Amino acid sequence: MRIWRSLDLIVTAAVALAVGVLGMLDLAGDEVVAGATLATLAVLAAGSLAARVQMRALVATNTELADLGRRLAEPPAADRLLTTSTAGVDVDLAGAIDIGIIGVTLNRTVRNHAARLRECVRRGGTVRVAVIDPDGAVIQEAARRSGMPGAVDIFAHRLQPTLDLLAGLAAAGGPGRVEVRLLDFVPAVGILAVDAGRAHGHLHVDIYSHSSGEREPVLTLHAARDQVWYQHFRDEFERIWASGRVLRREPA
């Protein structure tokens, strides 16, 4: 490959040597020397043109690499980090043995994943869920923050199916366990943690909007990729969980 790149120089040297020898031996006339000279100049011109093309390609490549370096150095666009919340419907819980969910009412989230939660308990896993206390003052705060201060009954209506479904899940039995806690404050974020203590763990953090009905962004974090913020929100989950009141149901 390197020989081909230097072919113009090799040809030029060979022609010059041949013409020089022929001239010394008086075997080449002026026309031959002139023709050989023109041919040599043509080879040199072609080599120079090829070098210019290669130089332009090299400059273009360097420019692209510099642009790529600048883009990599800049923080990624928010649209690449945040997606629209789907109440966890697109989160894969298959095979999970440790599922934790924290939120306000979690009506849709728990309903969407009822089957997977049941499977987790049956294979000996742990399901932990924390929602706001339906009997506390926090439910009024949740309604106020949603922009509907008079909608306390709506939040209570959303909470009850969540608690009933979790109660049924716990009553179904299995080697695993279901734990439910009630919060006396409205959490700033919703967190869905899947096998959070394992290398393949992932967290899905819903950033709540002030008014109900607005689109809410969700941030997905992976244990192996996002170590700093993954650990931050994992710790946040545990802090919120620790502050909750254990829901104890009276035996039927």
JSON list of C-alpha atoms in Angstrom, two decimals:
[
{"chain": "A", "resi": 1, "resn": "MET", "atom": "CA", "xyz": [0.00, 0.00, 0.00]},
{"chain": "A", "resi": 2, "resn": "ARG", "atom": "CA", "xyz": [2.81, 2.42, 0.86]},
{"chain": "A", "resi": 3, "resn": "ILE", "atom": "CA", "xyz": [4.58, 1.59, -2.43]},
{"chain": "A", "resi": 4, "resn": "TRP", "atom": "CA", "xyz": [1.47, 2.51, -4.42]},
{"chain": "A", "resi": 5, "resn": "ARG", "atom": "CA", "xyz": [1.17, 5.81, -2.54]},
{"chain": "A", "resi": 6, "resn": "SER", "atom": "CA", "xyz": [4.78, 6.65, -3.61]},
{"chain": "A", "resi": 7, "resn": "LEU", "atom": "CA", "xyz": [4.37, 5.40, -7.18]},
{"chain": "A", "resi": 8, "resn": "ASP", "atom": "CA", "xyz": [4.67, 8.90, -8.68]},
{"chain": "A", "resi": 9, "resn": "LEU", "atom": "CA", "xyz": [8.05, 9.42, -7.03]},
{"chain": "A", "resi": 10, "resn": "ILE", "atom": "CA", "xyz": [9.27, 5.99, -8.11]},
{"chain": "A", "resi": 11, "resn": "VAL", "atom": "CA", "xyz": [8.22, 6.58, -11.73]},
{"chain": "A", "resi": 12, "resn": "THR", "atom": "CA", "xyz": [9.77, 10.06, -11.74]},
{"chain": "A", "resi": 13, "resn": "ALA", "atom": "CA", "xyz": [13.06, 8.77, -10.37]},
{"chain": "A", "resi": 14, "resn": "ALA", "atom": "CA", "xyz": [13.12, 5.88, -12.85]},
{"chain": "A", "resi": 15, "resn": "VAL", "atom": "CA", "xyz": [12.40, 8.14, -15.85]},
{"chain": "A", "resi": 16, "resn": "ALA", "atom": "CA", "xyz": [14.96, 10.73, -14.74]},
{"chain": "A", "resi": 17, "resn": "LEU", "atom": "CA", "xyz": [17.59, 8.02, -14.26]},
{"chain": "A", "resi": 18, "resn": "ALA", "atom": "CA", "xyz": [16.84, 6.42, -17.61]},
{"chain": "A", "resi": 19, "resn": "VAL", "atom": "CA", "xyz": [16.93, 9.73, -19.47]},
{"chain": "A", "resi": 20, "resn": "GLY", "atom": "CA", "xyz": [20.13, 10.73, -17.69]},
{"chain": "A", "resi": 21, "resn": "VAL", "atom": "CA", "xyz": [21.84, 7.47, -18.62]},
{"chain": "A", "resi": 22, "resn": "LEU", "atom": "CA", "xyz": [20.64, 7.67, -22.21]},
{"chain": "A", "resi": 23, "resn": "GLY", "atom": "CA", "xyz": [21.81, 11.29, -22.39]},
{"chain": "A", "resi": 24, "resn": "MET", "atom": "CA", "xyz": [25.23, 10.40, -21.05]},
{"chain": "A", "resi": 25, "resn": "LEU", "atom": "CA", "xyz": [25.56, 7.63, -23.63]},
{"chain": "A", "resi": 26, "resn": "ASP", "atom": "CA", "xyz": [24.27, 9.97, -26.31]},
{"chain": "A", "resi": 27, "resn": "LEU", "atom": "CA", "xyz": [21.49, 7.50, -27.10]},
{"chain": "A", "resi": 28, "resn": "ALA", "atom": "CA", "xyz": [18.58, 9.90, -26.65]},
{"chain": "A", "resi": 29, "resn": "GLY", "atom": "CA", "xyz": [17.83, 12.90, -28.80]},
{"chain": "A", "resi": 30, "resn": "ASP", "atom": "CA", "xyz": [16.32, 16.20, -27.77]},
{"chain": "A", "resi": 31, "resn": "GLU", "atom": "CA", "xyz": [12.81, 15.02, -28.64]},
{"chain": "A", "resi": 32, "resn": "VAL", "atom": "CA", "xyz": [13.12, 11.98, -26.40]},
{"chain": "A", "resi": 33, "resn": "VAL", "atom": "CA", "xyz": [14.48, 14.06, -23.54]},
{"chain": "A", "resi": 34, "resn": "ALA", "atom": "CA", "xyz": [11.71, 16.64, -23.97]},
{"chain": "A", "resi": 35, "resn": "GLY", "atom": "CA", "xyz": [9.03, 13.93, -24.05]},
{"chain": "A", "resi": 36, "resn": "ALA", "atom": "CA", "xyz": [10.45, 12.24, -21.01]},
{"chain": "A", "resi": 37, "resn": "THR", "atom": "CA", "xyz": [10.58, 15.58, -19.19]},
{"chain": "A", "resi": 38, "resn": "LEU", "atom": "CA", "xyz": [6.93, 16.29, -19.99]},
{"chain": "A", "resi": 39, "resn": "ALA", "atom": "CA", "xyz": [5.93, 12.81, -18.89]},
{"chain": "A", "resi": 40, "resn": "THR", "atom": "CA", "xyz": [7.82, 13.31, -15.64]},
{"chain": "A", "resi": 41, "resn": "LEU", "atom": "CA", "xyz": [6.08, 16.64, -15.06]},
{"chain": "A", "resi": 42, "resn": "ALA", "atom": "CA", "xyz": [2.71, 14.98, -15.72]},
{"chain": "A", "resi": 43, "resn": "VAL", "atom": "CA", "xyz": [3.45, 12.28, -13.16]},
{"chain": "A", "resi": 44, "resn": "LEU", "atom": "CA", "xyz": [4.49, 14.93, -10.63]},
{"chain": "A", "resi": 45, "resn": "ALA", "atom": "CA", "xyz": [1.33, 16.93, -11.31]},
{"chain": "A", "resi": 46, "resn": "ALA", "atom": "CA", "xyz": [-0.83, 13.85, -10.81]},
{"chain": "A", "resi": 47, "resn": "GLY", "atom": "CA", "xyz": [0.94, 13.08, -7.56]},
{"chain": "A", "resi": 48, "resn": "SER", "atom": "CA", "xyz": [0.48, 16.66, -6.38]},
{"chain": "A", "resi": 49, "resn": "LEU", "atom": "CA", "xyz": [-3.23, 16.52, -7.22]},
{"chain": "A", "resi": 50, "resn": "ALA", "atom": "CA", "xyz": [-3.65, 13.26, -5.31]},
{"chain": "A", "resi": 51, "resn": "ALA", "atom": "CA", "xyz": [-1.84, 14.77, -2.33]},
{"chain": "A", "resi": 52, "resn": "ARG", "atom": "CA", "xyz": [-4.17, 17.77, -2.36]},
{"chain": "A", "resi": 53, "resn": "VAL", "atom": "CA", "xyz": [-7.23, 15.49, -2.45]},
{"chain": "A", "resi": 54, "resn": "GLN", "atom": "CA", "xyz": [-5.86, 13.50, 0.48]},
{"chain": "A", "resi": 55, "resn": "MET", "atom": "CA", "xyz": [-5.09, 16.69, 2.39]},
{"chain": "A", "resi": 56, "resn": "ARG", "atom": "CA", "xyz": [-8.64, 17.98, 1.89]},
{"chain": "A", "resi": 57, "resn": "ALA", "atom": "CA", "xyz": [-10.06, 14.66, 3.08]},
{"chain": "A", "resi": 58, "resn": "LEU", "atom": "CA", "xyz": [-7.77, 14.79, 6.12]},
{"chain": "A", "resi": 59, "resn": "VAL", "atom": "CA", "xyz": [-8.85, 18.34, 6.95]},
{"chain": "A", "resi": 60, "resn": "ALA", "atom": "CA", "xyz": [-12.53, 17.36, 6.61]},
{"chain": "A", "resi": 61, "resn": "THR", "atom": "CA", "xyz": [-11.99, 14.36, 8.89]},
{"chain": "A", "resi": 62, "resn": "ASN", "atom": "CA", "xyz": [-10.21, 16.49, 11.48]},
{"chain": "A", "resi": 63, "resn": "THR", "atom": "CA", "xyz": [-13.07, 18.99, 11.38]},
{"chain": "A", "resi": 64, "resn": "GLU", "atom": "CA", "xyz": [-15.64, 16.24, 11.91]},
{"chain": "A", "resi": 65, "resn": "LEU", "atom": "CA", "xyz": [-13.63, 14.82, 14.81]},
{"chain": "A", "resi": 66, "resn": "ALA", "atom": "CA", "xyz": [-13.35, 18.27, 16.39]},
{"chain": "A", "resi": 67, "resn": "ASP", "atom": "CA", "xyz": [-17.13, 18.77, 16.08]},
{"chain": "A", "resi": 68, "resn": "LEU", "atom": "CA", "xyz": [-17.74, 15.34, 17.59]},
{"chain": "A", "resi": 69, "resn": "GLY", "atom": "CA", "xyz": [-15.40, 16.14, 20.47]},
{"chain": "A", "resi": 70, "resn": "ARG", "atom": "CA", "xyz": [-17.28, 19.37, 21.19]},
{"chain": "A", "resi": 71, "resn": "ARG", "atom": "CA", "xyz": [-20.63, 17.57, 21.11]},
{"chain": "A", "resi": 72, "resn": "LEU", "atom": "CA", "xyz": [-19.36, 14.87, 23.47]},
{"chain": "A", "resi": 73, "resn": "ALA", "atom": "CA", "xyz": [-17.99, 17.47, 25.85]},
{"chain": "A", "resi": 74, "resn": "GLU", "atom": "CA", "xyz": [-21.32, 19.31, 26.03]},
{"chain": "A", "resi": 75, "resn": "PRO", "atom": "CA", "xyz": [-24.12, 18.07, 28.31]},
{"chain": "A", "resi": 76, "resn": "PRO", "atom": "CA", "xyz": [-26.63, 15.94, 26.36]},
{"chain": "A", "resi": 77, "resn": "ALA", "atom": "CA", "xyz": [-29.90, 17.54, 25.33]},
{"chain": "A", "resi": 78, "resn": "ALA", "atom": "CA", "xyz": [-32.75, 17.10, 27.80]},
{"chain": "A", "resi": 79, "resn": "ASP", "atom": "CA", "xyz": [-34.85, 15.44, 25.09]},
{"chain": "A", "resi": 80, "resn": "ARG", "atom": "CA", "xyz": [-32.32, 12.60, 25.04]},
{"chain": "A", "resi": 81, "resn": "LEU", "atom": "CA", "xyz": [-32.56, 12.09, 28.80]},
{"chain": "A", "resi": 82, "resn": "LEU", "atom": "CA", "xyz": [-36.26, 12.63, 29.48]},
{"chain": "A", "resi": 83, "resn": "THR", "atom": "CA", "xyz": [-39.24, 10.86, 27.96]},
{"chain": "A", "resi": 84, "resn": "THR", "atom": "CA", "xyz": [-42.96, 11.24, 28.54]},
{"chain": "A", "resi": 85, "resn": "SER", "atom": "CA", "xyz": [-44.26, 9.29, 31.51]},
{"chain": "A", "resi": 86, "resn": "THR", "atom": "CA", "xyz": [-46.49, 6.30, 30.74]},
{"chain": "A", "resi": 87, "resn": "ALA", "atom": "CA", "xyz": [-47.25, 5.36, 34.36]},
{"chain": "A", "resi": 88, "resn": "GLY", "atom": "CA", "xyz": [-44.62, 2.65, 34.05]},
{"chain": "A", "resi": 89, "resn": "VAL", "atom": "CA", "xyz": [-46.46, 0.70, 31.37]},
{"chain": "A", "resi": 90, "resn": "ASP", "atom": "CA", "xyz": [-43.29, 0.44, 29.26]},
{"chain": "A", "resi": 91, "resn": "VAL", "atom": "CA", "xyz": [-41.07, -0.73, 32.12]},
{"chain": "A", "resi": 92, "resn": "ASP", "atom": "CA", "xyz": [-40.06, -4.38, 31.93]},
{"chain": "A", "resi": 93, "resn": "LEU", "atom": "CA", "xyz": [-40.59, -6.17, 35.26]},
{"chain": "A", "resi": 94, "resn": "ALA", "atom": "CA", "xyz": [-40.20, -9.69, 33.89]},
{"chain": "A", "resi": 95, "resn": "GLY", "atom": "CA", "xyz": [-37.96, -11.77, 36.15]},
{"chain": "A", "resi": 96, "resn": "ALA", "atom": "CA", "xyz": [-37.56, -9.03, 38.76]},
{"chain": "A", "resi": 97, "resn": "ILE", "atom": "CA", "xyz": [-37.22, -10.15, 42.38]},
{"chain": "A", "resi": 98, "resn": "ASP", "atom": "CA", "xyz": [-37.16, -6.73, 44.03]},
{"chain": "A", "resi": 99, "resn": "ILE", "atom": "CA", "xyz": [-39.71, -4.14, 42.93]},
{"chain": "A", "resi": 100, "resn": "GLY", "atom": "CA", "xyz": [-40.21, -0.83, 44.69]},
{"chain": "A", "resi": 101, "resn": "ILE", "atom": "CA", "xyz": [-42.78, 1.81, 43.77]},
{"chain": "A", "resi": 102, "resn": "ILE", "atom": "CA", "xyz": [-43.29, 5.22, 45.35]},
{"chain": "A", "resi": 103, "resn": "GLY", "atom": "CA", "xyz": [-45.84, 7.79, 44.24]},
{"chain": "A", "resi": 104, "resn": "VAL", "atom": "CA", "xyz": [-49.01, 9.71, 45.05]},
{"chain": "A", "resi": 105, "resn": "THR", "atom": "CA", "xyz": [-51.84, 7.28, 44.27]},
{"chain": "A", "resi": 106, "resn": "LEU", "atom": "CA", "xyz": [-50.15, 4.89, 41.79]},
{"chain": "A", "resi": 107, "resn": "ASN", "atom": "CA", "xyz": [-53.57, 3.90, 40.51]},
{"chain": "A", "resi": 108, "resn": "ARG", "atom": "CA", "xyz": [-52.48, 3.27, 36.93]},
{"chain": "A", "resi": 109, "resn": "THR", "atom": "CA", "xyz": [-48.96, 2.06, 37.73]},
{"chain": "A", "resi": 110, "resn": "VAL", "atom": "CA", "xyz": [-50.04, -0.72, 40.09]},
{"chain": "A", "resi": 111, "resn": "ARG", "atom": "CA", "xyz": [-52.93, -1.70, 37.84]},
{"chain": "A", "resi": 112, "resn": "ASN", "atom": "CA", "xyz": [-50.67, -1.83, 34.76]},
{"chain": "A", "resi": 113, "resn": "HIS", "atom": "CA", "xyz": [-48.20, -4.13, 36.51]},
{"chain": "A", "resi": 114, "resn": "ALA", "atom": "CA", "xyz": [-50.55, -6.23, 38.63]},
{"chain": "A", "resi": 115, "resn": "ALA", "atom": "CA", "xyz": [-49.64, -9.45, 36.82]},
{"chain": "A", "resi": 116, "resn": "ARG", "atom": "CA", "xyz": [-45.88, -8.86, 37.06]},
{"chain": "A", "resi": 117, "resn": "LEU", "atom": "CA", "xyz": [-46.15, -7.94, 40.74]},
{"chain": "A", "resi": 118, "resn": "ARG", "atom": "CA", "xyz": [-48.01, -11.18, 41.38]},
{"chain": "A", "resi": 119, "resn": "GLU", "atom": "CA", "xyz": [-45.31, -13.15, 39.53]},
{"chain": "A", "resi": 120, "resn": "CYS", "atom": "CA", "xyz": [-42.61, -11.46, 41.61]},
{"chain": "A", "resi": 121, "resn": "VAL", "atom": "CA", "xyz": [-44.26, -12.56, 44.86]},
{"chain": "A", "resi": 122, "resn": "ARG", "atom": "CA", "xyz": [-44.81, -16.09, 43.59]},
{"chain": "A", "resi": 123, "resn": "ARG", "atom": "CA", "xyz": [-41.11, -16.55, 42.82]},
{"chain": "A", "resi": 124, "resn": "GLY", "atom": "CA", "xyz": [-40.10, -15.30, 46.26]},
{"chain": "A", "resi": 125, "resn": "GLY", "atom": "CA", "xyz": [-39.47, -11.67, 45.44]},
{"chain": "A", "resi": 126, "resn": "THR", "atom": "CA", "xyz": [-40.30, -8.52, 47.37]},
{"chain": "A", "resi": 127, "resn": "VAL", "atom": "CA", "xyz": [-42.78, -5.83, 46.36]},
{"chain": "A", "resi": 128, "resn": "ARG", "atom": "CA", "xyz": [-42.68, -2.53, 48.25]},
{"chain": "A", "resi": 129, "resn": "VAL", "atom": "CA", "xyz": [-45.21, 0.22, 47.54]},
{"chain": "A", "resi": 130, "resn": "ALA", "atom": "CA", "xyz": [-45.61, 3.61, 49.23]},
{"chain": "A", "resi": 131, "resn": "VAL", "atom": "CA", "xyz": [-48.49, 6.02, 48.54]},
{"chain": "A", "resi": 132, "resn": "ILE", "atom": "CA", "xyz": [-50.00, 8.98, 50.37]},
{"chain": "A", "resi": 133, "resn": "ASP", "atom": "CA", "xyz": [-52.19, 8.30, 53.40]},
{"chain": "A", "resi": 134, "resn": "PRO", "atom": "CA", "xyz": [-55.87, 8.35, 52.33]},
{"chain": "A", "resi": 135, "resn": "ASP", "atom": "CA", "xyz": [-56.95, 9.26, 55.86]},
{"chain": "A", "resi": 136, "resn": "GLY", "atom": "CA", "xyz": [-54.41, 11.99, 56.53]},
{"chain": "A", "resi": 137, "resn": "ALA", "atom": "CA", "xyz": [-54.17, 15.69, 55.78]},
{"chain": "A", "resi": 138, "resn": "VAL", "atom": "CA", "xyz": [-51.73, 14.90, 53.00]},
{"chain": "A", "resi": 139, "resn": "ILE", "atom": "CA", "xyz": [-54.59, 14.01, 50.67]},
{"chain": "A", "resi": 140, "resn": "GLN", "atom": "CA", "xyz": [-55.79, 17.62, 50.87]},
{"chain": "A", "resi": 141, "resn": "GLU", "atom": "CA", "xyz": [-52.27, 18.80, 50.10]},
{"chain": "A", "resi": 142, "resn": "ALA", "atom": "CA", "xyz": [-52.14, 16.50, 47.06]},
{"chain": "A", "resi": 143, "resn": "ALA", "atom": "CA", "xyz": [-55.41, 17.94, 45.79]},
{"chain": "A", "resi": 144, "resn": "ARG", "atom": "CA", "xyz": [-54.19, 21.50, 46.36]},
{"chain": "A", "resi": 145, "resn": "ARG", "atom": "CA", "xyz": [-50.92, 20.88, 44.54]},
{"chain": "A", "resi": 146, "resn": "SER", "atom": "CA", "xyz": [-52.75, 19.39, 41.61]},
{"chain": "A", "resi": 147, "resn": "GLY", "atom": "CA", "xyz": [-54.55, 22.67, 41.04]},
{"chain": "A", "resi": 148, "resn": "MET", "atom": "CA", "xyz": [-57.85, 21.13, 42.18]},
{"chain": "A", "resi": 149, "resn": "PRO", "atom": "CA", "xyz": [-58.11, 21.90, 45.92]},
{"chain": "A", "resi": 150, "resn": "GLY", "atom": "CA", "xyz": [-61.68, 20.64, 46.03]},
{"chain": "A", "resi": 151, "resn": "ALA", "atom": "CA", "xyz": [-60.80, 17.27, 44.51]},
{"chain": "A", "resi": 152, "resn": "VAL", "atom": "CA", "xyz": [-59.99, 15.42, 47.74]},
{"chain": "A", "resi": 153, "resn": "ASP", "atom": "CA", "xyz": [-62.59, 12.77, 46.94]},
{"chain": "A", "resi": 154, "resn": "ILE", "atom": "CA", "xyz": [-60.97, 12.17, 43.56]},
{"chain": "A", "resi": 155, "resn": "PHE", "atom": "CA", "xyz": [-57.63, 11.35, 45.17]},
{"chain": "A", "resi": 156, "resn": "ALA", "atom": "CA", "xyz": [-59.32, 9.12, 47.74]},
{"chain": "A", "resi": 157, "resn": "HIS", "atom": "CA", "xyz": [-61.13, 7.34, 44.92]},
{"chain": "A", "resi": 158, "resn": "ARG", "atom": "CA", "xyz": [-57.83, 6.77, 43.10]},
{"chain": "A", "resi": 159, "resn": "LEU", "atom": "CA", "xyz": [-56.06, 5.51, 46.20]},
{"chain": "A", "resi": 160, "resn": "GLN", "atom": "CA", "xyz": [-58.55, 2.89, 47.30]},
{"chain": "A", "resi": 161, "resn": "PRO", "atom": "CA", "xyz": [-58.22, 0.59, 44.26]},
{"chain": "A", "resi": 162, "resn": "THR", "atom": "CA", "xyz": [-54.43, 0.70, 44.68]},
{"chain": "A", "resi": 163, "resn": "LEU", "atom": "CA", "xyz": [-54.67, -0.37, 48.31]},
{"chain": "A", "resi": 164, "resn": "ASP", "atom": "CA", "xyz": [-57.29, -3.01, 47.54]},
{"chain": "A", "resi": 165, "resn": "LEU", "atom": "CA", "xyz": [-55.19, -4.51, 44.76]},
{"chain": "A", "resi": 166, "resn": "LEU", "atom": "CA", "xyz": [-52.12, -4.66, 46.99]},
{"chain": "A", "resi": 167, "resn": "ALA", "atom": "CA", "xyz": [-54.17, -6.22, 49.78]},
{"chain": "A", "resi": 168, "resn": "GLY", "atom": "CA", "xyz": [-55.37, -8.89, 47.39]},
{"chain": "A", "resi": 169, "resn": "LEU", "atom": "CA", "xyz": [-51.82, -9.47, 46.22]},
{"chain": "A", "resi": 170, "resn": "ALA", "atom": "CA", "xyz": [-50.65, -9.96, 49.80]},
{"chain": "A", "resi": 171, "resn": "ALA", "atom": "CA", "xyz": [-53.57, -12.25, 50.60]},
{"chain": "A", "resi": 172, "resn": "ALA", "atom": "CA", "xyz": [-52.86, -14.46, 47.59]},
{"chain": "A", "resi": 173, "resn": "GLY", "atom": "CA", "xyz": [-49.84, -15.82, 49.40]},
{"chain": "A", "resi": 174, "resn": "GLY", "atom": "CA", "xyz": [-46.55, -17.03, 48.02]},
{"chain": "A", "resi": 175, "resn": "PRO", "atom": "CA", "xyz": [-42.96, -17.30, 49.16]},
{"chain": "A", "resi": 176, "resn": "GLY", "atom": "CA", "xyz": [-42.42, -13.58, 48.56]},
{"chain": "A", "resi": 177, "resn": "ARG", "atom": "CA", "xyz": [-43.84, -10.63, 50.44]},
{"chain": "A", "resi": 178, "resn": "VAL", "atom": "CA", "xyz": [-45.79, -7.43, 49.83]},
{"chain": "A", "resi": 179, "resn": "GLU", "atom": "CA", "xyz": [-45.10, -4.36, 51.95]},
{"chain": "A", "resi": 180, "resn": "VAL", "atom": "CA", "xyz": [-47.20, -1.18, 51.85]},
{"chain": "A", "resi": 181, "resn": "ARG", "atom": "CA", "xyz": [-46.45, 2.12, 53.55]},
{"chain": "A", "resi": 182, "resn": "LEU", "atom": "CA", "xyz": [-48.42, 5.35, 53.78]},
{"chain": "A", "resi": 183, "resn": "LEU", "atom": "CA", "xyz": [-46.80, 8.77, 53.44]},
{"chain": "A", "resi": 184, "resn": "ASP", "atom": "CA", "xyz": [-47.84, 11.89, 55.31]},
{"chain": "A", "resi": 185, "resn": "PHE", "atom": "CA", "xyz": [-46.37, 14.12, 52.60]},
{"chain": "A", "resi": 186, "resn": "VAL", "atom": "CA", "xyz": [-46.62, 14.39, 48.82]},
{"chain": "A", "resi": 187, "resn": "PRO", "atom": "CA", "xyz": [-43.41, 13.03, 47.28]},
{"chain": "A", "resi": 188, "resn": "ALA", "atom": "CA", "xyz": [-41.70, 15.35, 44.80]},
{"chain": "A", "resi": 189, "resn": "VAL", "atom": "CA", "xyz": [-41.09, 12.46, 42.42]},
{"chain": "A", "resi": 190, "resn": "GLY", "atom": "CA", "xyz": [-42.43, 9.04, 41.69]},
{"chain": "A", "resi": 191, "resn": "ILE", "atom": "CA", "xyz": [-39.89, 6.22, 41.61]},
{"chain": "A", "resi": 192, "resn": "LEU", "atom": "CA", "xyz": [-40.17, 2.74, 40.13]},
{"chain": "A", "resi": 193, "resn": "ALA", "atom": "CA", "xyz": [-37.14, 0.69, 41.19]},
{"chain": "A", "resi": 194, "resn": "VAL", "atom": "CA", "xyz": [-36.44, -2.67, 39.58]},
{"chain": "A", "resi": 195, "resn": "ASP", "atom": "CA", "xyz": [-33.81, -4.89, 41.22]},
{"chain": "A", "resi": 196, "resn": "ALA", "atom": "CA", "xyz": [-32.18, -1.69, 42.46]},
{"chain": "A", "resi": 197, "resn": "GLY", "atom": "CA", "xyz": [-29.43, -3.48, 44.39]},
{"chain": "A", "resi": 198, "resn": "ARG", "atom": "CA", "xyz": [-28.23, -5.54, 41.44]},
{"chain": "A", "resi": 199, "resn": "ALA", "atom": "CA", "xyz": [-25.83, -4.77, 38.60]},
{"chain": "A", "resi": 200, "resn": "HIS", "atom": "CA", "xyz": [-28.66, -4.85, 36.05]},
{"chain": "A", "resi": 201, "resn": "GLY", "atom": "CA", "xyz": [-30.96, -2.69, 38.19]},
{"chain": "A", "resi": 202, "resn": "HIS", "atom": "CA", "xyz": [-32.83, 0.29, 36.76]},
{"chain": "A", "resi": 203, "resn": "LEU", "atom": "CA", "xyz": [-34.83, 3.20, 38.16]},
{"chain": "A", "resi": 204, "resn": "HIS", "atom": "CA", "xyz": [-37.60, 5.21, 36.53]},
{"chain": "A", "resi": 205, "resn": "VAL", "atom": "CA", "xyz": [-38.07, 8.64, 38.09]},
{"chain": "A", "resi": 206, "resn": "ASP", "atom": "CA", "xyz": [-41.29, 10.53, 37.33]},
{"chain": "A", "resi": 207, "resn": "ILE", "atom": "CA", "xyz": [-40.98, 14.29, 37.80]},
{"chain": "A", "resi": 208, "resn": "TYR", "atom": "CA", "xyz": [-44.43, 15.41, 38.86]},
{"chain": "A", "resi": 209, "resn": "SER", "atom": "CA", "xyz": [-46.06, 18.46, 37.27]},
{"chain": "A", "resi": 210, "resn": "HIS", "atom": "CA", "xyz": [-47.84, 21.10, 39.33]},
{"chain": "A", "resi": 211, "resn": "SER", "atom": "CA", "xyz": [-51.20, 20.63, 37.60]},
{"chain": "A", "resi": 212, "resn": "SER", "atom": "CA", "xyz": [-52.89, 17.35, 36.84]},
{"chain": "A", "resi": 213, "resn": "GLY", "atom": "CA", "xyz": [-53.34, 16.48, 33.19]},
{"chain": "A", "resi": 214, "resn": "GLU", "atom": "CA", "xyz": [-50.00, 17.91, 32.09]},
{"chain": "A", "resi": 215, "resn": "ARG", "atom": "CA", "xyz": [-47.37, 15.70, 30.49]},
{"chain": "A", "resi": 216, "resn": "GLU", "atom": "CA", "xyz": [-44.83, 14.51, 33.03]},
{"chain": "A", "resi": 217, "resn": "PRO", "atom": "CA", "xyz": [-41.21, 13.71, 32.17]},
{"chain": "A", "resi": 218, "resn": "VAL", "atom": "CA", "xyz": [-39.55, 10.51, 33.32]},
{"chain": "A", "resi": 219, "resn": "LEU", "atom": "CA", "xyz": [-35.83, 9.89, 33.75]},
{"chain": "A", "resi": 220, "resn": "THR", "atom": "CA", "xyz": [-34.53, 6.34, 33.30]},
{"chain": "A", "resi": 221, "resn": "LEU", "atom": "CA", "xyz": [-31.33, 5.43, 35.13]},
{"chain": "A", "resi": 222, "resn": "HIS", "atom": "CA", "xyz": [-29.27, 2.24, 34.98]},
{"chain": "A", "resi": 223, "resn": "ALA", "atom": "CA", "xyz": [-26.96, 0.97, 37.71]},
{"chain": "A", "resi": 224, "resn": "ALA", "atom": "CA", "xyz": [-24.11, 0.18, 35.34]},
{"chain": "A", "resi": 225, "resn": "ARG", "atom": "CA", "xyz": [-24.33, 3.41, 33.34]},
{"chain": "A", "resi": 226, "resn": "ASP", "atom": "CA", "xyz": [-25.52, 6.21, 35.61]},
{"chain": "A", "resi": 227, "resn": "GLN", "atom": "CA", "xyz": [-23.74, 5.45, 38.86]},
{"chain": "A", "resi": 228, "resn": "VAL", "atom": "CA", "xyz": [-23.91, 8.88, 40.52]},
{"chain": "A", "resi": 229, "resn": "TRP", "atom": "CA", "xyz": [-27.55, 9.80, 39.90]},
{"chain": "A", "resi": 230, "resn": "TYR", "atom": "CA", "xyz": [-28.66, 6.19, 40.11]},
{"chain": "A", "resi": 231, "resn": "GLN", "atom": "CA", "xyz": [-27.31, 6.02, 43.65]},
{"chain": "A", "resi": 232, "resn": "HIS", "atom": "CA", "xyz": [-28.83, 9.42, 44.44]},
{"chain": "A", "resi": 233, "resn": "PHE", "atom": "CA", "xyz": [-32.37, 8.36, 43.53]},
{"chain": "A", "resi": 234, "resn": "ARG", "atom": "CA", "xyz": [-31.91, 4.91, 45.01]},
{"chain": "A", "resi": 235, "resn": "ASP", "atom": "CA", "xyz": [-31.05, 6.59, 48.31]},
{"chain": "A", "resi": 236, "resn": "GLU", "atom": "CA", "xyz": [-34.00, 8.94, 47.85]},
{"chain": "A", "resi": 237, "resn": "PHE", "atom": "CA", "xyz": [-36.29, 5.95, 47.47]},
{"chain": "A", "resi": 238, "resn": "GLU", "atom": "CA", "xyz": [-35.02, 4.45, 50.71]},
{"chain": "A", "resi": 239, "resn": "ARG", "atom": "CA", "xyz": [-35.38, 7.75, 52.58]},
{"chain": "A", "resi": 240, "resn": "ILE", "atom": "CA", "xyz": [-38.97, 8.15, 51.46]},
{"chain": "A", "resi": 241, "resn": "TRP", "atom": "CA", "xyz": [-39.69, 4.51, 52.25]},
{"chain": "A", "resi": 242, "resn": "ALA", "atom": "CA", "xyz": [-38.21, 4.82, 55.74]},
{"chain": "A", "resi": 243, "resn": "SER", "atom": "CA", "xyz": [-40.41, 7.84, 56.49]},
{"chain": "A", "resi": 244, "resn": "GLY", "atom": "CA", "xyz": [-43.62, 5.99, 55.62]},
{"chain": "A", "resi": 245, "resn": "ARG", "atom": "CA", "xyz": [-46.02, 4.41, 58.10]},
{"chain": "A", "resi": 246, "resn": "VAL", "atom": "CA", "xyz": [-46.45, 0.67, 57.78]},
{"chain": "A", "resi": 247, "resn": "LEU", "atom": "CA", "xyz": [-49.96, -0.24, 56.66]},
{"chain": "A", "resi": 248, "resn": "ARG", "atom": "CA", "xyz": [-51.24, -3.05, 58.81]},
{"chain": "A", "resi": 249, "resn": "ARG", "atom": "CA", "xyz": [-54.46, -4.75, 57.83]},
{"chain": "A", "resi": 250, "resn": "GLU", "atom": "CA", "xyz": [-56.71, -6.38, 60.34]},
{"chain": "A", "resi": 251, "resn": "PRO", "atom": "CA", "xyz": [-57.10, -10.11, 59.70]},
{"chain": "A", "resi": 252, "resn": "ALA", "atom": "CA", "xyz": [-60.40, -10.99, 58.05]}
]
